[in-house]
mmCIF file of C-alpha atoms in Angstrom:
data_model
loop_
_atom_site.group_PDB
_atom_site.id
_atom_site.type_symbol
_atom_site.label_atom_id
_atom_site.label_comp_id
_atom_site.label_asym_id
_atom_site.label_seq_id
_atom_site.Cartn_x
_atom_site.Cartn_y
_atom_site.Cartn_z
ATOM 1 C CA MET F 175 -19.945 102.484 -95.894
ATOM 2 C CA GLU F 176 -21.281 98.971 -96.157
ATOM 3 C CA ILE F 177 -23.372 97.490 -92.962
ATOM 4 C CA ALA F 178 -25.718 94.269 -93.678
ATOM 5 C CA VAL F 179 -29.615 94.321 -92.384
ATOM 6 C CA LYS F 180 -28.530 91.747 -89.460
ATOM 7 C CA GLU F 181 -25.784 93.540 -87.876
ATOM 8 C CA LEU F 182 -28.247 96.726 -87.657
ATOM 9 C CA LEU F 183 -30.869 94.480 -86.201
ATOM 10 C CA ASP F 184 -28.117 93.393 -83.905
ATOM 11 C CA TYR F 185 -26.835 96.217 -82.349
ATOM 12 C CA HIS F 186 -27.625 97.366 -78.797
ATOM 13 C CA SER F 187 -26.453 100.609 -77.566
ATOM 14 C CA LEU F 188 -27.181 102.027 -74.112
ATOM 15 C CA GLU F 189 -27.829 105.307 -75.815
ATOM 16 C CA HIS F 190 -28.504 105.265 -79.589
ATOM 17 C CA PRO F 191 -31.324 102.078 -79.322
ATOM 18 C CA LEU F 192 -33.110 101.636 -82.133
ATOM 19 C CA LYS F 193 -34.243 97.870 -80.822
ATOM 20 C CA LEU F 194 -35.166 96.011 -84.302
ATOM 21 C CA LYS F 195 -37.545 93.198 -84.450
ATOM 22 C CA LEU F 196 -38.022 91.913 -87.963
ATOM 23 C CA VAL F 197 -40.954 91.399 -89.325
ATOM 24 C CA SER F 198 -40.860 89.705 -92.685
ATOM 25 C CA GLY F 199 -38.417 89.365 -95.864
ATOM 26 C CA ILE F 200 -35.708 87.241 -94.067
ATOM 27 C CA ARG F 201 -34.217 85.823 -96.981
ATOM 28 C CA GLY F 202 -32.801 90.105 -97.604
ATOM 29 C CA ILE F 203 -31.218 90.225 -94.564
ATOM 30 C CA GLU F 204 -27.619 89.932 -95.553
ATOM 31 C CA LYS F 205 -29.085 92.872 -97.639
ATOM 32 C CA LYS F 206 -25.764 95.449 -97.226
ATOM 33 C CA ILE F 207 -27.365 99.462 -96.129
ATOM 34 C CA THR F 208 -24.414 102.002 -98.181
ATOM 35 C CA THR F 209 -25.404 105.756 -97.846
ATOM 36 C CA ASN F 210 -26.306 107.097 -94.448
ATOM 37 C CA SER F 211 -28.949 108.797 -95.248
ATOM 38 C CA ILE F 212 -32.385 108.098 -95.168
ATOM 39 C CA ASN F 213 -36.189 108.331 -96.900
ATOM 40 C CA ARG F 214 -39.427 108.838 -96.070
ATOM 41 C CA PRO F 215 -41.085 106.650 -98.752
ATOM 42 C CA GLY F 216 -45.178 108.959 -98.468
ATOM 43 C CA LEU F 217 -44.723 110.467 -102.188
ATOM 44 C CA ASN F 218 -42.948 107.077 -103.931
ATOM 45 C CA LEU F 219 -45.908 105.113 -101.998
ATOM 46 C CA PHE F 220 -48.700 107.370 -103.548
ATOM 47 C CA GLY F 221 -46.793 106.748 -107.162
ATOM 48 C CA PHE F 222 -44.083 109.267 -107.079
ATOM 49 C CA TYR F 223 -40.885 107.972 -107.799
ATOM 50 C CA ASP F 224 -38.941 111.488 -109.219
ATOM 51 C CA ASN F 225 -35.550 111.748 -107.670
ATOM 52 C CA PHE F 226 -35.890 108.291 -105.188
ATOM 53 C CA VAL F 227 -32.797 106.941 -103.626
ATOM 54 C CA PRO F 228 -34.194 103.466 -103.017
ATOM 55 C CA GLU F 229 -30.289 102.571 -101.657
ATOM 56 C CA ARG F 230 -31.606 104.604 -98.976
ATOM 57 C CA VAL F 231 -32.812 102.925 -95.204
ATOM 58 C CA GLN F 232 -36.742 103.870 -95.732
ATOM 59 C CA ILE F 233 -38.262 104.733 -93.418
ATOM 60 C CA PHE F 234 -42.336 104.251 -91.813
ATOM 61 C CA GLY F 235 -43.740 107.067 -89.859
ATOM 62 C CA ARG F 236 -47.286 106.776 -88.401
ATOM 63 C CA GLY F 237 -49.240 108.447 -91.664
ATOM 64 C CA GLU F 238 -46.617 106.217 -94.374
ATOM 65 C CA ALA F 239 -48.204 103.043 -91.979
ATOM 66 C CA ALA F 240 -50.989 104.701 -92.437
ATOM 67 C CA PHE F 241 -51.598 104.593 -95.961
ATOM 68 C CA LEU F 242 -50.096 101.529 -96.283
ATOM 69 C CA VAL F 243 -53.298 100.061 -94.415
ATOM 70 C CA LYS F 244 -55.443 102.874 -96.255
ATOM 71 C CA LEU F 245 -53.586 101.204 -99.693
ATOM 72 C CA VAL F 246 -54.659 97.719 -97.838
ATOM 73 C CA LYS F 247 -58.159 98.159 -96.660
ATOM 74 C CA GLU F 248 -58.715 99.339 -100.458
ATOM 75 C CA GLN F 249 -56.699 96.592 -102.148
ATOM 76 C CA ASN F 250 -54.989 98.654 -103.867
ATOM 77 C CA LEU F 251 -52.405 96.941 -103.523
ATOM 78 C CA GLU F 252 -50.251 97.665 -107.103
ATOM 79 C CA ASN F 253 -48.222 101.122 -105.687
ATOM 80 C CA ILE F 254 -47.409 98.732 -102.568
ATOM 81 C CA LYS F 255 -46.393 96.058 -105.376
ATOM 82 C CA LYS F 256 -44.087 98.491 -107.021
ATOM 83 C CA PHE F 257 -42.366 100.351 -103.979
ATOM 84 C CA PHE F 258 -41.207 96.784 -103.386
ATOM 85 C CA THR F 259 -39.629 95.692 -106.495
ATOM 86 C CA PHE F 260 -36.776 98.937 -105.814
ATOM 87 C CA ASP F 261 -33.814 97.432 -104.561
ATOM 88 C CA ILE F 262 -33.988 98.146 -101.598
ATOM 89 C CA PRO F 263 -32.274 97.694 -98.312
ATOM 90 C CA CYS F 264 -34.804 97.631 -95.236
ATOM 91 C CA CYS F 265 -37.752 98.642 -94.865
ATOM 92 C CA ILE F 266 -37.889 100.355 -90.788
ATOM 93 C CA PHE F 267 -41.708 101.097 -88.555
ATOM 94 C CA SER F 268 -41.657 102.789 -86.082
ATOM 95 C CA HIS F 269 -44.700 102.663 -82.933
ATOM 96 C CA ASP F 270 -44.983 98.866 -83.093
ATOM 97 C CA PHE F 271 -46.812 98.893 -85.999
ATOM 98 C CA GLU F 272 -48.396 95.789 -87.174
ATOM 99 C CA LEU F 273 -47.944 95.276 -90.529
ATOM 100 C CA PRO F 274 -50.835 93.609 -92.819
ATOM 101 C CA LYS F 275 -50.569 89.962 -93.705
ATOM 102 C CA ASP F 276 -50.718 91.576 -97.826
ATOM 103 C CA VAL F 277 -47.301 93.786 -97.367
ATOM 104 C CA LYS F 278 -45.599 91.175 -95.490
ATOM 105 C CA ASP F 279 -46.213 88.589 -98.172
ATOM 106 C CA ILE F 280 -45.226 91.248 -101.105
ATOM 107 C CA SER F 281 -42.167 91.907 -99.168
ATOM 108 C CA GLU F 282 -41.268 88.586 -98.233
ATOM 109 C CA ALA F 283 -41.607 87.337 -101.976
ATOM 110 C CA ALA F 284 -39.759 90.239 -102.392
ATOM 111 C CA GLY F 285 -36.829 89.445 -100.720
ATOM 112 C CA ILE F 286 -36.802 92.701 -98.271
ATOM 113 C CA PRO F 287 -36.427 92.669 -94.659
ATOM 114 C CA VAL F 288 -38.735 94.580 -93.268
ATOM 115 C CA LEU F 289 -37.972 95.517 -89.598
ATOM 116 C CA ASN F 290 -39.604 97.338 -86.597
ATOM 117 C CA THR F 291 -39.422 99.088 -83.038
ATOM 118 C CA GLY F 292 -41.289 100.236 -80.344
ATOM 119 C CA MET F 293 -38.978 103.945 -80.986
ATOM 120 C CA SER F 294 -40.863 107.105 -82.023
ATOM 121 C CA THR F 295 -39.853 108.379 -85.760
ATOM 122 C CA ALA F 296 -37.965 110.822 -84.229
ATOM 123 C CA MET F 297 -35.745 109.132 -81.698
ATOM 124 C CA LEU F 298 -35.622 106.149 -84.718
ATOM 125 C CA ILE F 299 -34.213 108.559 -87.046
ATOM 126 C CA HIS F 300 -32.585 110.181 -84.739
ATOM 127 C CA ASN F 301 -30.120 107.463 -83.490
ATOM 128 C CA ILE F 302 -30.302 105.079 -86.461
ATOM 129 C CA GLU F 303 -28.105 108.369 -87.852
ATOM 130 C CA GLN F 304 -25.515 108.526 -85.362
ATOM 131 C CA PHE F 305 -25.373 105.059 -86.105
ATOM 132 C CA PHE F 306 -24.819 105.456 -89.787
ATOM 133 C CA ALA F 307 -22.221 108.409 -88.518
ATOM 134 C CA PHE F 308 -20.561 106.554 -85.678
ATOM 135 C CA GLU F 309 -20.193 103.440 -89.035
ATOM 136 C CA ALA F 310 -19.212 104.840 -91.227
ATOM 137 C CA ALA F 311 -15.875 107.421 -89.069
ATOM 138 C CA PRO F 312 -12.782 107.080 -90.909
ATOM 139 C CA ARG F 313 -10.769 104.406 -88.480
ATOM 140 C CA THR F 314 -7.431 103.228 -87.621
ATOM 141 C CA THR F 315 -5.929 101.240 -84.965
ATOM 142 C CA ILE F 316 -2.617 101.747 -82.976
ATOM 143 C CA HIS F 317 -0.563 99.637 -80.990
ATOM 144 C CA GLY F 318 -0.120 101.284 -77.807
ATOM 145 C CA VAL F 319 -2.063 101.598 -74.589
ATOM 146 C CA MET F 320 -5.484 104.054 -73.833
ATOM 147 C CA ILE F 321 -5.972 105.498 -70.108
ATOM 148 C CA GLU F 322 -7.445 108.066 -68.851
ATOM 149 C CA VAL F 323 -5.920 110.244 -66.383
ATOM 150 C CA PHE F 324 -8.312 112.798 -63.975
ATOM 151 C CA GLY F 325 -10.403 113.036 -67.082
ATOM 152 C CA ILE F 326 -8.032 112.845 -69.739
ATOM 153 C CA GLY F 327 -7.913 110.301 -73.100
ATOM 154 C CA ILE F 328 -4.070 109.310 -73.306
ATOM 155 C CA LEU F 329 -2.514 107.014 -75.546
ATOM 156 C CA LEU F 330 0.934 106.134 -74.876
ATOM 157 C CA THR F 331 2.706 104.865 -77.476
ATOM 158 C CA GLY F 332 5.997 103.140 -77.896
ATOM 159 C CA GLU F 333 7.651 100.671 -78.778
ATOM 160 C CA SER F 334 6.848 96.584 -77.758
ATOM 161 C CA GLY F 335 8.611 96.653 -74.461
ATOM 162 C CA VAL F 336 9.701 100.951 -73.613
ATOM 163 C CA GLY F 337 6.824 99.432 -71.001
ATOM 164 C CA LYS F 338 3.426 101.097 -71.628
ATOM 165 C CA SER F 339 1.459 98.645 -70.274
ATOM 166 C CA GLU F 340 2.844 98.942 -66.851
ATOM 167 C CA CYS F 341 3.060 102.386 -66.618
ATOM 168 C CA ALA F 342 -0.920 101.749 -67.313
ATOM 169 C CA LEU F 343 -0.702 99.042 -64.795
ATOM 170 C CA GLU F 344 0.960 101.752 -61.791
ATOM 171 C CA LEU F 345 -1.796 104.668 -62.506
ATOM 172 C CA ILE F 346 -4.550 101.799 -63.156
ATOM 173 C CA GLU F 347 -3.268 101.299 -58.832
ATOM 174 C CA ARG F 348 -3.791 104.702 -58.370
ATOM 175 C CA GLY F 349 -7.349 104.839 -59.804
ATOM 176 C CA HIS F 350 -6.944 105.702 -63.228
ATOM 177 C CA ARG F 351 -8.572 104.222 -65.777
ATOM 178 C CA LEU F 352 -7.623 101.768 -68.545
ATOM 179 C CA ILE F 353 -9.804 101.833 -71.896
ATOM 180 C CA SER F 354 -7.508 98.867 -74.005
ATOM 181 C CA ASP F 355 -3.881 97.268 -73.866
ATOM 182 C CA ASP F 356 -2.047 96.992 -76.719
ATOM 183 C CA VAL F 357 -4.270 97.267 -79.703
ATOM 184 C CA VAL F 358 -6.273 100.880 -79.575
ATOM 185 C CA ASP F 359 -9.360 100.495 -82.621
ATOM 186 C CA ILE F 360 -9.314 104.655 -83.114
ATOM 187 C CA ARG F 361 -12.255 106.474 -85.406
ATOM 188 C CA LEU F 362 -13.002 110.096 -85.814
ATOM 189 C CA LEU F 363 -16.245 111.373 -85.144
ATOM 190 C CA PRO F 364 -18.386 113.626 -87.544
ATOM 191 C CA ASN F 365 -17.704 116.558 -84.237
ATOM 192 C CA ASN F 366 -14.167 116.252 -85.829
ATOM 193 C CA MET F 367 -13.296 114.292 -81.774
ATOM 194 C CA LEU F 368 -10.882 111.774 -82.088
ATOM 195 C CA MET F 369 -12.299 108.358 -79.725
ATOM 196 C CA GLY F 370 -10.174 105.369 -78.898
ATOM 197 C CA TYR F 371 -11.858 102.296 -78.604
ATOM 198 C CA GLY F 372 -10.262 98.692 -77.098
ATOM 199 C CA SER F 373 -11.133 95.712 -78.990
ATOM 200 C CA LYS F 374 -14.395 93.745 -78.728
ATOM 201 C CA LEU F 375 -12.771 90.623 -77.549
ATOM 202 C CA ILE F 376 -9.739 91.966 -75.512
ATOM 203 C CA LYS F 377 -11.155 94.744 -73.862
ATOM 204 C CA HIS F 378 -10.106 96.070 -69.959
ATOM 205 C CA HIS F 379 -7.802 92.558 -70.394
ATOM 206 C CA MET F 380 -3.402 93.471 -70.458
ATOM 207 C CA GLU F 381 -0.094 91.415 -70.471
ATOM 208 C CA ILE F 382 2.691 92.027 -68.393
ATOM 209 C CA ARG F 383 5.508 90.483 -68.730
ATOM 210 C CA GLY F 384 6.773 88.051 -66.322
ATOM 211 C CA VAL F 385 3.011 87.713 -65.394
ATOM 212 C CA GLY F 386 0.533 86.723 -67.962
ATOM 213 C CA ILE F 387 -2.502 87.747 -69.467
ATOM 214 C CA ILE F 388 -4.664 89.505 -66.605
ATOM 215 C CA ASN F 389 -7.704 90.856 -66.644
ATOM 216 C CA ILE F 390 -8.107 93.980 -65.112
ATOM 217 C CA ALA F 391 -12.198 94.529 -64.710
ATOM 218 C CA HIS F 392 -11.979 91.402 -62.601
ATOM 219 C CA LEU F 393 -8.498 92.773 -60.351
ATOM 220 C CA PHE F 394 -9.870 95.872 -59.741
ATOM 221 C CA GLY F 395 -12.779 96.481 -59.960
ATOM 222 C CA VAL F 396 -15.142 97.683 -62.744
ATOM 223 C CA GLY F 397 -14.677 100.956 -61.707
ATOM 224 C CA VAL F 398 -11.054 101.324 -63.768
ATOM 225 C CA VAL F 399 -11.948 100.497 -67.226
ATOM 226 C CA ARG F 400 -13.828 102.702 -69.041
ATOM 227 C CA GLU F 401 -15.524 101.465 -72.676
ATOM 228 C CA SER F 402 -14.497 104.666 -74.174
ATOM 229 C CA LYS F 403 -12.967 107.764 -74.499
ATOM 230 C CA GLN F 404 -12.252 110.769 -76.197
ATOM 231 C CA ILE F 405 -8.525 111.081 -77.054
ATOM 232 C CA ASN F 406 -6.398 114.506 -75.454
ATOM 233 C CA MET F 407 -3.659 113.581 -75.180
ATOM 234 C CA ILE F 408 -0.696 111.325 -77.048
ATOM 235 C CA ILE F 409 2.379 110.175 -74.858
ATOM 236 C CA HIS F 410 5.068 108.939 -76.526
ATOM 237 C CA LEU F 411 7.988 106.635 -74.291
ATOM 238 C CA GLU F 412 10.886 105.817 -75.714
ATOM 239 C CA ASN F 413 14.299 105.074 -74.392
ATOM 240 C CA TRP F 414 16.629 107.773 -73.572
ATOM 241 C CA ASP F 415 18.820 108.944 -76.104
ATOM 242 C CA GLU F 416 22.053 110.665 -74.859
ATOM 243 C CA ASN F 417 21.870 112.255 -78.372
ATOM 244 C CA LYS F 418 18.007 113.815 -78.235
ATOM 245 C CA GLN F 419 17.462 116.698 -76.859
ATOM 246 C CA TYR F 420 13.658 116.781 -74.679
ATOM 247 C CA ASP F 421 11.729 119.102 -74.058
ATOM 248 C CA ARG F 422 12.858 121.305 -70.706
ATOM 249 C CA LEU F 423 10.598 124.378 -70.727
ATOM 250 C CA GLY F 424 7.356 122.807 -72.274
ATOM 251 C CA LEU F 425 6.674 126.152 -74.067
ATOM 252 C CA GLU F 426 5.810 124.694 -77.927
ATOM 253 C CA ASP F 427 3.234 122.188 -77.978
ATOM 254 C CA GLU F 428 4.132 119.438 -79.754
ATOM 255 C CA TYR F 429 1.418 118.012 -81.925
ATOM 256 C CA GLU F 430 0.599 115.416 -84.108
ATOM 257 C CA GLU F 431 -2.147 113.837 -86.230
ATOM 258 C CA ILE F 432 -4.672 111.419 -86.249
ATOM 259 C CA LEU F 433 -6.612 111.185 -89.434
ATOM 260 C CA GLY F 434 -6.550 114.067 -89.968
ATOM 261 C CA GLU F 435 -6.749 115.195 -86.187
ATOM 262 C CA LYS F 436 -3.498 117.142 -84.409
ATOM 263 C CA ILE F 437 -2.887 115.806 -80.994
ATOM 264 C CA THR F 438 -0.729 117.345 -78.421
ATOM 265 C CA ARG F 439 2.494 114.689 -78.044
ATOM 266 C CA LEU F 440 4.463 115.080 -75.426
ATOM 267 C CA VAL F 441 7.436 113.124 -75.621
ATOM 268 C CA ILE F 442 8.907 111.217 -72.667
ATOM 269 C CA PRO F 443 12.047 109.295 -72.033
ATOM 270 C CA VAL F 444 12.441 106.700 -69.971
ATOM 271 C CA GLN F 445 15.419 105.568 -67.499
ATOM 272 C CA PRO F 446 15.702 103.474 -64.835
ATOM 273 C CA GLY F 447 14.651 105.533 -61.563
ATOM 274 C CA ARG F 448 12.115 107.677 -63.665
ATOM 275 C CA ASN F 449 8.282 107.390 -62.464
ATOM 276 C CA ILE F 450 6.769 107.452 -65.519
ATOM 277 C CA PRO F 451 3.333 107.362 -64.406
ATOM 278 C CA ILE F 452 3.777 110.430 -61.928
ATOM 279 C CA ILE F 453 5.396 112.301 -64.917
ATOM 280 C CA ILE F 454 2.092 110.623 -66.760
ATOM 281 C CA GLU F 455 0.036 112.092 -63.248
ATOM 282 C CA THR F 456 1.992 115.282 -64.074
ATOM 283 C CA ALA F 457 1.818 115.869 -67.826
ATOM 284 C CA SER F 458 -2.190 115.918 -67.810
ATOM 285 C CA MET F 459 -2.547 118.305 -64.915
ATOM 286 C CA ASN F 460 -0.970 120.226 -66.639
ATOM 287 C CA TYR F 461 -2.833 119.664 -69.974
ATOM 288 C CA ARG F 462 -6.358 120.688 -68.263
ATOM 289 C CA LEU F 463 -4.245 123.555 -66.711
ATOM 290 C CA LYS F 464 -3.685 124.602 -69.989
ATOM 291 C CA THR F 465 -7.255 123.947 -70.756
ATOM 292 C CA MET F 466 -8.933 126.154 -68.145
ATOM 293 C CA GLY F 467 -6.812 128.629 -69.909
ATOM 294 C CA TYR F 468 -3.506 128.778 -68.105
ATOM 295 C CA HIS F 469 -0.340 127.958 -69.682
ATOM 296 C CA PRO F 470 2.479 127.425 -66.245
ATOM 297 C CA ALA F 471 5.102 127.750 -68.215
ATOM 298 C CA LYS F 472 4.125 131.242 -69.860
ATOM 299 C CA GLU F 473 3.366 132.566 -67.579
ATOM 300 C CA PHE F 474 6.316 131.791 -65.597
ATOM 301 C CA ASN F 475 8.356 133.088 -68.777
ATOM 302 C CA ASN F 476 6.314 136.237 -68.880
ATOM 303 C CA MET F 477 6.928 136.957 -65.703
ATOM 304 C CA ILE F 478 10.626 136.826 -66.225
ATOM 305 C CA THR F 479 10.853 139.140 -69.225
ATOM 306 C CA SER F 480 8.778 141.756 -67.190
ATOM 307 C CA LEU F 481 11.147 141.450 -64.408
ATOM 308 C CA ILE F 482 13.924 141.855 -66.710
ATOM 309 C CA GLU F 483 12.095 144.416 -68.729
ATOM 310 C CA ARG F 484 11.592 146.498 -65.404
ATOM 311 C CA GLY F 485 15.866 146.408 -64.913
ATOM 312 C CA GLU F 486 14.304 144.569 -60.919
ATOM 313 C CA GLU F 487 17.020 142.174 -58.765
ATOM 314 C CA ILE F 488 15.364 138.794 -59.663
ATOM 315 C CA TYR F 489 16.654 137.015 -56.746
ATOM 316 C CA MET J 228 9.211 93.495 -97.260
ATOM 317 C CA LYS J 229 5.811 91.469 -97.273
ATOM 318 C CA ILE J 230 4.970 87.928 -97.416
ATOM 319 C CA GLU J 231 1.033 85.782 -97.217
ATOM 320 C CA LEU J 232 0.732 83.386 -94.564
ATOM 321 C CA THR J 233 -2.047 80.998 -93.729
ATOM 322 C CA VAL J 234 -3.016 79.658 -91.220
ATOM 323 C CA ILE J 235 -3.711 75.884 -90.922
ATOM 324 C CA ASN J 236 -4.322 74.330 -87.411
ATOM 325 C CA LYS J 237 -6.843 73.411 -86.918
ATOM 326 C CA SER J 238 -7.596 75.887 -83.567
ATOM 327 C CA GLY J 239 -6.021 78.852 -84.887
ATOM 328 C CA LEU J 240 -4.302 81.486 -84.031
ATOM 329 C CA HIS J 241 -5.145 80.857 -80.340
ATOM 330 C CA ALA J 242 -2.952 81.881 -76.744
ATOM 331 C CA LYS J 243 0.026 79.545 -77.619
ATOM 332 C CA PRO J 244 0.744 80.197 -81.542
ATOM 333 C CA ALA J 245 0.128 84.278 -80.510
ATOM 334 C CA SER J 246 2.923 84.132 -78.516
ATOM 335 C CA LEU J 247 4.851 81.755 -80.409
ATOM 336 C CA ILE J 248 5.014 84.306 -82.808
ATOM 337 C CA VAL J 249 5.588 87.175 -79.842
ATOM 338 C CA GLU J 250 8.745 85.459 -79.129
ATOM 339 C CA THR J 251 10.010 84.790 -82.503
ATOM 340 C CA ALA J 252 8.861 88.478 -84.260
ATOM 341 C CA SER J 253 10.758 90.012 -80.744
ATOM 342 C CA ARG J 254 13.998 88.702 -81.468
ATOM 343 C CA PHE J 255 13.841 91.326 -84.254
ATOM 344 C CA LYS J 256 14.403 94.054 -82.540
ATOM 345 C CA ASN J 257 15.315 96.400 -85.285
ATOM 346 C CA THR J 258 12.234 95.263 -87.262
ATOM 347 C CA LYS J 259 9.304 95.847 -87.179
ATOM 348 C CA ILE J 260 7.033 93.832 -88.100
ATOM 349 C CA ASN J 261 3.136 94.603 -89.303
ATOM 350 C CA ILE J 262 0.305 91.772 -89.226
ATOM 351 C CA ILE J 263 -2.122 93.036 -92.219
ATOM 352 C CA LYS J 264 -6.349 91.226 -91.736
ATOM 353 C CA ASN J 265 -8.839 92.818 -93.488
ATOM 354 C CA SER J 266 -8.671 96.633 -92.675
ATOM 355 C CA SER J 267 -6.976 96.155 -89.134
ATOM 356 C CA THR J 268 -3.207 96.195 -88.673
ATOM 357 C CA ILE J 269 -1.229 95.523 -86.465
ATOM 358 C CA ASN J 270 2.789 94.519 -83.648
ATOM 359 C CA ALA J 271 3.581 91.430 -84.167
ATOM 360 C CA LYS J 272 5.157 91.537 -80.771
ATOM 361 C CA SER J 273 1.938 92.388 -79.704
ATOM 362 C CA ILE J 274 0.272 89.442 -78.132
ATOM 363 C CA LEU J 275 -3.325 90.644 -77.069
ATOM 364 C CA GLY J 276 -2.947 92.344 -81.030
ATOM 365 C CA ILE J 277 -2.862 88.547 -82.540
ATOM 366 C CA LEU J 278 -5.122 87.353 -80.536
ATOM 367 C CA SER J 279 -7.574 90.608 -81.073
ATOM 368 C CA LEU J 280 -6.955 88.367 -84.906
ATOM 369 C CA GLU J 281 -9.396 86.494 -84.358
ATOM 370 C CA ALA J 282 -8.088 84.199 -86.765
ATOM 371 C CA ASN J 283 -9.332 80.522 -87.463
ATOM 372 C CA GLN J 284 -8.219 77.698 -89.418
ATOM 373 C CA GLY J 285 -8.162 78.834 -93.353
ATOM 374 C CA THR J 286 -7.299 82.605 -92.038
ATOM 375 C CA SER J 287 -5.128 84.032 -95.129
ATOM 376 C CA LEU J 288 -2.788 87.041 -92.989
ATOM 377 C CA VAL J 289 -0.408 89.247 -94.315
ATOM 378 C CA PHE J 290 3.492 90.086 -92.941
ATOM 379 C CA GLU J 291 5.042 93.198 -93.364
ATOM 380 C CA ALA J 292 8.526 94.088 -92.316
ATOM 381 C CA ASN J 293 10.353 96.888 -92.482
ATOM 382 C CA GLY J 294 13.981 96.925 -90.500
ATOM 383 C CA ARG J 295 17.261 95.605 -91.011
ATOM 384 C CA GLU J 296 16.209 92.182 -90.672
ATOM 385 C CA GLU J 297 13.353 92.053 -92.230
ATOM 386 C CA ASN J 298 14.016 88.694 -94.620
ATOM 387 C CA GLU J 299 14.930 86.881 -91.672
ATOM 388 C CA ALA J 300 12.596 87.816 -89.569
ATOM 389 C CA LEU J 301 9.299 86.927 -92.134
ATOM 390 C CA GLN J 302 11.720 83.443 -92.844
ATOM 391 C CA ALA J 303 11.099 82.176 -89.065
ATOM 392 C CA LEU J 304 7.767 83.232 -89.058
ATOM 393 C CA LYS J 305 6.944 81.598 -92.424
ATOM 394 C CA ASN J 306 9.163 78.331 -90.060
ATOM 395 C CA LEU J 307 6.750 79.069 -88.106
ATOM 396 C CA PHE J 308 3.762 79.026 -90.026
ATOM 397 C CA ASP J 309 5.232 75.758 -92.675
ATOM 398 C CA LEU J 310 5.710 74.056 -88.411
ATOM 399 C CA HIS J 311 1.506 73.984 -87.324
ATOM 400 C CA PHE J 312 3.506 76.373 -85.059
ATOM 401 C CA GLY J 313 3.679 72.543 -83.329
ATOM 402 C CA GLU J 314 0.479 70.611 -83.709
ATOM 403 C CA LEU J 315 -0.571 68.702 -85.644
ATOM 404 C CA PRO J 316 -2.992 70.214 -88.776
ATOM 405 C CA GLY J 317 -5.861 68.634 -88.272
ATOM 406 C CA GLY J 318 -5.696 68.787 -84.179
ATOM 407 C CA LYS J 319 -4.293 69.148 -80.637
ATOM 408 C CA PRO J 320 -0.397 68.824 -80.558
#
């Protein structure tokens, strides 16, 4: 993980806001944060530096801030100066703390950015850890289309020209949602959830052969787009291969691994006359049924087996 | 097989050059071509993918081809870059 302090300042999130403002030490704004844990520097301000990890973001709550004020009042600046001699990425104060002028000068001289936020310390720590977890999450990019169909996140893959975008367009027309066309950013979050995102630049744009680049949010409204979605299923589209056997029963699930996480995968052959969007809708509903505990293919098979065992007439 | 190409034209990889790359890459049906920039890898047959690279003048991109016509494909892409996609290196066509 490597995040510049600048990125922390620029970070916007509805779920986990940080609302940081720069107080001093602009010179160090390019400093890199390399570890995803934080430190409360109470002990260190007191002069105790055993097991101190300066690479961590230093979070000052009300307690640390009050101690800092006390030190400044007593003009006992040695400990503060010593603290700022370490290679600290940045210090963050909660509760909109007003940094004393002396400390501001020390941080300016050391080139260590001091930030401040109106949030409570607990919220700040929670949100910053969420942000670090997100940034440190393993990631990859996949060529495909990500859509949400009946609440199920589906990653459509397949060769270029097989009709992924056209298929997604039809699904959007039917009221389902687009996350991203062509380039899907995937992150494995700490709870083992695979999340699909659109790239910042191209999000909600699509390329349809013969029409060109279109903006889905503008054409169909914001109701049919989403920023991110968990990937529940992969649907791979491929041109119908005469020599290949496709799944007829659906008794066994096939999986594909993304970032080490197993995801159900269906292979759907494409052929003129086959209405792929409806097949995808059906597959998605079937997936929901399975997660609710009903496996249609297995139930059907159980019924047949029990009938045969009992020797009853099926017809 | 891999080659590294640098964007020379002033306006970078905007829509027009991107479409030329896609057109060229798509001629080689049996060859898989990826473009790698830093940590992101995208398919050279995807126009939105190429645009998402935000490649400006001076950006170097690694083209990686796998398949029957990999040499020809990379040569064709190299020509495209050498001719600055038909634009003058300093500015507009």
